[in-house]
CSV table of C-alpha atoms in Angstrom, one decimal:
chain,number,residue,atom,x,y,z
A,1,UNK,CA,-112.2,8.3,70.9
A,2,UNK,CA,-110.9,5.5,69.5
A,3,UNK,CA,-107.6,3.9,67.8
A,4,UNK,CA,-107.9,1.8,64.4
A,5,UNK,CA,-104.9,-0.7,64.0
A,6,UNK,CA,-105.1,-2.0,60.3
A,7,UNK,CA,-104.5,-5.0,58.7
A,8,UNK,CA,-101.2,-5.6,57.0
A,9,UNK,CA,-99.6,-2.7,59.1
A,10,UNK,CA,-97.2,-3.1,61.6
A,11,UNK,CA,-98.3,-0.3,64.4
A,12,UNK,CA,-97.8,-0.1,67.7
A,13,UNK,CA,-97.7,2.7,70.4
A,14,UNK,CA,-95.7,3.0,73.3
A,15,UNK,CA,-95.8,4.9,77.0
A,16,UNK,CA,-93.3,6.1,78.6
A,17,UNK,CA,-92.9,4.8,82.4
A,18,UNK,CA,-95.9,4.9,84.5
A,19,UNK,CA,-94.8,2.9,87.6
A,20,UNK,CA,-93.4,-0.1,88.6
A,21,UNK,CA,-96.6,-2.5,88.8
A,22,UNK,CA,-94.3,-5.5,90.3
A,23,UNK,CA,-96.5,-7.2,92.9
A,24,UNK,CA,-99.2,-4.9,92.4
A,25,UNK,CA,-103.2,-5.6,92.1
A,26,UNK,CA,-104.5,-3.9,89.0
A,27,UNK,CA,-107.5,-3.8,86.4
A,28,UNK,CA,-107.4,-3.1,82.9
A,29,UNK,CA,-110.8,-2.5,81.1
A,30,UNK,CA,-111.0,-1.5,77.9
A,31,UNK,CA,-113.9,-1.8,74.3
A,32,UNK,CA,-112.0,-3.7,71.6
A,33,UNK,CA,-113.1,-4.6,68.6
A,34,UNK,CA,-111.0,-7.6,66.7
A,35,UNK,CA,-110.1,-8.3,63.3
A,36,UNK,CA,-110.3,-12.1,62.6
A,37,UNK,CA,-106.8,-12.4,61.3
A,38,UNK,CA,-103.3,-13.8,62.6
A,39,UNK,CA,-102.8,-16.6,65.1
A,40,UNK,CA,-101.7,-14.2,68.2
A,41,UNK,CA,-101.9,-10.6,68.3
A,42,UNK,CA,-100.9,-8.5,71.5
A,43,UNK,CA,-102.9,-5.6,72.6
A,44,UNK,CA,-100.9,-4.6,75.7
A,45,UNK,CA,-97.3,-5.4,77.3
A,46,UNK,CA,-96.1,-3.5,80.6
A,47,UNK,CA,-92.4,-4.1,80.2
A,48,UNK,CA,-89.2,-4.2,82.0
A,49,UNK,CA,-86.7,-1.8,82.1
A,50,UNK,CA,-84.5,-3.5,79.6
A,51,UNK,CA,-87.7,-3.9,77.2
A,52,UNK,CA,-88.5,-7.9,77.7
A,53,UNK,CA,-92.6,-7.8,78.7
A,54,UNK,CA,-93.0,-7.9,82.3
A,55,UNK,CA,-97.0,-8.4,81.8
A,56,UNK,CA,-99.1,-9.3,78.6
A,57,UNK,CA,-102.5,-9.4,77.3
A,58,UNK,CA,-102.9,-11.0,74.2
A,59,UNK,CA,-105.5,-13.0,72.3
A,60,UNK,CA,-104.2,-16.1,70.6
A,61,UNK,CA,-106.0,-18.8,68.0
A,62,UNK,CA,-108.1,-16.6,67.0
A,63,UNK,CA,-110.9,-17.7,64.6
A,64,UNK,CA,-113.8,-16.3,62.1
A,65,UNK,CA,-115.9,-16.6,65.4
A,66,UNK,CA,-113.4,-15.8,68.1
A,67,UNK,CA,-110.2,-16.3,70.3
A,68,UNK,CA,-108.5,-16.9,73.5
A,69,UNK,CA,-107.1,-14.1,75.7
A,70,UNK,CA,-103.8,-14.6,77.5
A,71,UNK,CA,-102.9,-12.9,80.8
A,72,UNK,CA,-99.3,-13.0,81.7
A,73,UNK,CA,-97.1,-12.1,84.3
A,74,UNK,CA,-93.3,-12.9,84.6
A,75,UNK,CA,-92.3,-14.7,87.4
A,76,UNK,CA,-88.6,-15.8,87.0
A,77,UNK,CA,-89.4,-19.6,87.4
A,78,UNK,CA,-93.0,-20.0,86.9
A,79,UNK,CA,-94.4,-17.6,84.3
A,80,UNK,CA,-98.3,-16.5,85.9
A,81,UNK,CA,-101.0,-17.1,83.4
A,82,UNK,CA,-104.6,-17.7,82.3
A,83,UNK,CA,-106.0,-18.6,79.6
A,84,UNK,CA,-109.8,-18.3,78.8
A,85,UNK,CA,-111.6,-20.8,76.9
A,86,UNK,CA,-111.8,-20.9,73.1
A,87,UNK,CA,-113.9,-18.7,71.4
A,88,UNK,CA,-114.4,-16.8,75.1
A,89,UNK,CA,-113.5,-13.4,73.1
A,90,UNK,CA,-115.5,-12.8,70.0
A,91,UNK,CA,-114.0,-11.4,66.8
A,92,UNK,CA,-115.7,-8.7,64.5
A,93,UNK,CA,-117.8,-7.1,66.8
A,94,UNK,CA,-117.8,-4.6,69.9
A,95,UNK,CA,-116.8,-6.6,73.4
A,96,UNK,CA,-116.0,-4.8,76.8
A,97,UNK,CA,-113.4,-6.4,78.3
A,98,UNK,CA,-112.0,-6.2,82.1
A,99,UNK,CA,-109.1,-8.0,83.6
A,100,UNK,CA,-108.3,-7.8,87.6
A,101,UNK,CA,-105.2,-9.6,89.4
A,102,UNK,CA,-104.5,-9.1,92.8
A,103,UNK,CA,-101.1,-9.2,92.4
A,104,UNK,CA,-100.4,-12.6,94.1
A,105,UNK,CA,-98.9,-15.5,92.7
A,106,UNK,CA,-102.2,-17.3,92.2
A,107,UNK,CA,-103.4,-17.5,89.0
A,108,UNK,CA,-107.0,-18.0,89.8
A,109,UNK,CA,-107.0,-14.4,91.1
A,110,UNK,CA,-106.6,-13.3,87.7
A,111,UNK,CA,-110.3,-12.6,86.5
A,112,UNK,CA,-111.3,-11.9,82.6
A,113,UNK,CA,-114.7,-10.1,82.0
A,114,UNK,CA,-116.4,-9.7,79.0
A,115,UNK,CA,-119.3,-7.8,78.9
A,116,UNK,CA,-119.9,-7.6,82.7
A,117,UNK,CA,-119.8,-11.4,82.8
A,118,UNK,CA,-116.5,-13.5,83.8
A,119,UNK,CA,-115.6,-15.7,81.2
A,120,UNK,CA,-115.0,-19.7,81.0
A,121,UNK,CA,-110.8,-20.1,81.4
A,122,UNK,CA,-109.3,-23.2,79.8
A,123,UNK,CA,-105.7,-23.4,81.9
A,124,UNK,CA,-104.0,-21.9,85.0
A,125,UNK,CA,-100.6,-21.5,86.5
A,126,UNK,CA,-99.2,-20.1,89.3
A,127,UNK,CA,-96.4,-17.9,89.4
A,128,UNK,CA,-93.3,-19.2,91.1
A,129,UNK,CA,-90.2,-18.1,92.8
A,130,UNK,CA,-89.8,-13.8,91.7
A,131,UNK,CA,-91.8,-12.0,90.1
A,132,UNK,CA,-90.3,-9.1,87.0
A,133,UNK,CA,-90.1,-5.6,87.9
A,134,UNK,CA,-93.1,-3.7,85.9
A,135,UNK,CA,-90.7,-0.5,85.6
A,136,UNK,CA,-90.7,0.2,81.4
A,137,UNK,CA,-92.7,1.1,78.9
A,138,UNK,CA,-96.3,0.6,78.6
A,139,UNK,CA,-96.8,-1.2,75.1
A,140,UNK,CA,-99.9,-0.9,72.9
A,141,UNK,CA,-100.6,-3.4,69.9
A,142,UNK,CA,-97.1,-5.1,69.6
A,143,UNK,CA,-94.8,-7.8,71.4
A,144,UNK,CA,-92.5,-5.1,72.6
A,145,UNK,CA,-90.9,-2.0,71.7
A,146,UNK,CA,-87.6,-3.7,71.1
A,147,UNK,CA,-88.5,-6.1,68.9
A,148,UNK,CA,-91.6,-5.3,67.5
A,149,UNK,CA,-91.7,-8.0,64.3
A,150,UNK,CA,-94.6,-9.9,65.3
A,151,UNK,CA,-98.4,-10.2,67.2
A,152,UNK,CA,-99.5,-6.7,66.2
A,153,UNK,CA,-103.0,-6.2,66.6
A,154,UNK,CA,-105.6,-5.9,64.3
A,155,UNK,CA,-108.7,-3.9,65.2
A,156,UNK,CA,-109.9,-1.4,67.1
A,157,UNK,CA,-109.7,-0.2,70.7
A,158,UNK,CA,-111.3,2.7,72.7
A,159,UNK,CA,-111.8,3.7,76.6
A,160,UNK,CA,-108.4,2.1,77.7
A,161,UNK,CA,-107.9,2.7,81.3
A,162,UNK,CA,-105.0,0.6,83.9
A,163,UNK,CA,-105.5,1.0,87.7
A,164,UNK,CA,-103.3,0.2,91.0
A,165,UNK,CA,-106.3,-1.7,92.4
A,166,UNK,CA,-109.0,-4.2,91.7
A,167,UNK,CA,-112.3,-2.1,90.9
A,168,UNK,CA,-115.7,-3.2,92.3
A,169,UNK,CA,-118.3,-4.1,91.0
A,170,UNK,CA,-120.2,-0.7,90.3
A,171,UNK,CA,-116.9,0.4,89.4
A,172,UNK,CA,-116.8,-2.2,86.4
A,173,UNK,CA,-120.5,-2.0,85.5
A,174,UNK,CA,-119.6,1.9,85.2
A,175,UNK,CA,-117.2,1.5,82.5
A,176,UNK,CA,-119.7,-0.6,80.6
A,177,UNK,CA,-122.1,1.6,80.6
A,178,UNK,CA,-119.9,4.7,78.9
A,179,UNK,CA,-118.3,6.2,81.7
A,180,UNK,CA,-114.6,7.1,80.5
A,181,UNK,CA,-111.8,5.5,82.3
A,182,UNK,CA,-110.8,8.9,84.1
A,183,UNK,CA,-114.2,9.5,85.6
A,184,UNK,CA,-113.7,5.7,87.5
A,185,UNK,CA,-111.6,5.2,90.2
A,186,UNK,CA,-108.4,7.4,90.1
A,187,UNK,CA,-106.6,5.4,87.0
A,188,UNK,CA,-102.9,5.6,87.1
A,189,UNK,CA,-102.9,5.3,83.3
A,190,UNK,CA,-105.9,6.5,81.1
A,191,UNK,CA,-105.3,7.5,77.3
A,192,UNK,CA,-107.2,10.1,75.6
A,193,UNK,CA,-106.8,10.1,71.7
A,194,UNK,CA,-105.7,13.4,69.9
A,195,UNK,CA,-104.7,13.7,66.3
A,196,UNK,CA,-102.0,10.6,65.6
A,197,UNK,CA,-101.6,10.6,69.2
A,198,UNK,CA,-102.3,9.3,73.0
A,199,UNK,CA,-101.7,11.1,75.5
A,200,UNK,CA,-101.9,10.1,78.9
A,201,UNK,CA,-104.4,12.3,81.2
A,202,UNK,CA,-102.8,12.1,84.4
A,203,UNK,CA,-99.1,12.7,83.6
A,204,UNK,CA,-99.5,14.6,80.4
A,205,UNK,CA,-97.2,12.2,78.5
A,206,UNK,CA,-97.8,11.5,74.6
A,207,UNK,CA,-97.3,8.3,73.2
A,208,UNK,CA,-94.8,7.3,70.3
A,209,UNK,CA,-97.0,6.3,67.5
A,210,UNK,CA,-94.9,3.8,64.8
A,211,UNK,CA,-95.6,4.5,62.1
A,212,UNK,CA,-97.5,7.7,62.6
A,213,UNK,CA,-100.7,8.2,60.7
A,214,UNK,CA,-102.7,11.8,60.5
A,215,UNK,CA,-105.8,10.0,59.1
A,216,UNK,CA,-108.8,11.0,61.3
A,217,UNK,CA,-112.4,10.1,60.7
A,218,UNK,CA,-115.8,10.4,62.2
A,219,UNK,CA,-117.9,6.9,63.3
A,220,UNK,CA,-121.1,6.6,65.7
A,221,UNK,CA,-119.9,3.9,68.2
A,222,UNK,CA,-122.4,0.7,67.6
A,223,UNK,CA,-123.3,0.7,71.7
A,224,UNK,CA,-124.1,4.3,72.0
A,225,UNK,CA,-125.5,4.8,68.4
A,226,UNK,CA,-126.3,8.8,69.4
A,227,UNK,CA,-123.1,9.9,70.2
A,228,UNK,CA,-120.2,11.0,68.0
A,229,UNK,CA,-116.5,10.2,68.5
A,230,UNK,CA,-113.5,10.2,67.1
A,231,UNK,CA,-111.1,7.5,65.8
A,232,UNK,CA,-107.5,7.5,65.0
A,233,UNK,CA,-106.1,5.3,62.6
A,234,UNK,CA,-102.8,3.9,63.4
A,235,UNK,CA,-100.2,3.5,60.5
A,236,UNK,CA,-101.2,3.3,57.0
């Protein structure tokens, strides 16, 4: 199953609470597919309580070839971060992407996969002094759900899962080869598409779709050309 955010809409879904993630290790792995459009787009925010992002993956100066990804996480006087190198994330194609921190304040324990393989990173920095409480909502495909006027995200995404731990290695190569995030290592957050909707596996919770879209349709996924999914388009 899949979820297709179009260009020239402004969609976004968002979670309810799944835990507090301050100070946590985690992994987020994921198949994206990205429109080359827009100088920054946001696929995922875990925010505060109050709605300000608490952690962020984004791409940014993205090209007709590819982008950079951002990792971010909000430290109250150093701001955590990596960034890969340009072009690291390709555009208009298929990509399996994976991203473990260990929840320190070193920023070279933040690790970006593509494919299986860890990427080149351009910059680093350290977090510094306390990091933000992970307590919110779980954002997908726009800055936040508070202010939502910018860096929505143009493709498509599929297999989304978020775990309390850094996964191994056969754990990763797992989800590369198909296995859905729910079958990998006890995710604490794992979306399954339905009709306009996510909803969450574990804790049965649906996502708010803006704006909701009912258009459904039938695609054969490029990587496993034999098998059929679904995929949702989101707004339009």
């Amino acid at each position: 199953m899949a979820a297709q955010f179009e260009d020239g809409v402004s969609a976004f879904m968002t979670f309810p609470q799944v835990q507090n993630i301050k100070a946590q290790p985690f992994t987020w792995a994921g198949r994206v597919y990205i429109n080359s459009v827009d100088a920054t787009t946001r696929i995922l925010g875990w925010m505060k309580a109050d709605g300000s992002p608490a952690v962020v993956i984004q791409f940014v100066s993205i090209s007709g070839t590819g982008a950079k990804m951002q990792v971010i996480r909000v430290w109250n006087v150093l701001t955590k971060n990596v960034e890969t190198a340009a072009d690291s994330i390709l555009a208009d194609q298929w990509q399996h992407l994976v991203v473990t921190d260990d929840g320190s304040a070193t920023a070279a324990n933040i690790h970006v996969y593509k494919n299986g393989t860890e990427v080149a990173y351009a910059s680093t920095q350290n977090g510094a002094g306390v990091e933000a409480d992970g307590d919110g909502s779980l954002i997908v495909g726009a800055r936040t759900n508070t202010d939502p006027d910018d860096l929505f995200f143009r493709g498509i995404v599929e297999n989304f899962g978020w775990w309390d731990r850094v996964l191994n290695a056969a754990e990763i190569n797992a989800l590369i080869v198909g296995y859905a995030p729910e079958d990998v290592g006890q995710p604490v957050w794992a979306p399954r598409f339905t009709r306009a909707t996510w909803r969450d596996f574990k804790s049965g919770s649906v996502a708010t779709v803006s704006p909701v879209s009912t258009s459904v349709v039938d695609y054969l996924t490029p990587w496993k050309p034999t098998k059929r999914r679904k995929r949702i388009q989101v707004g339009g």
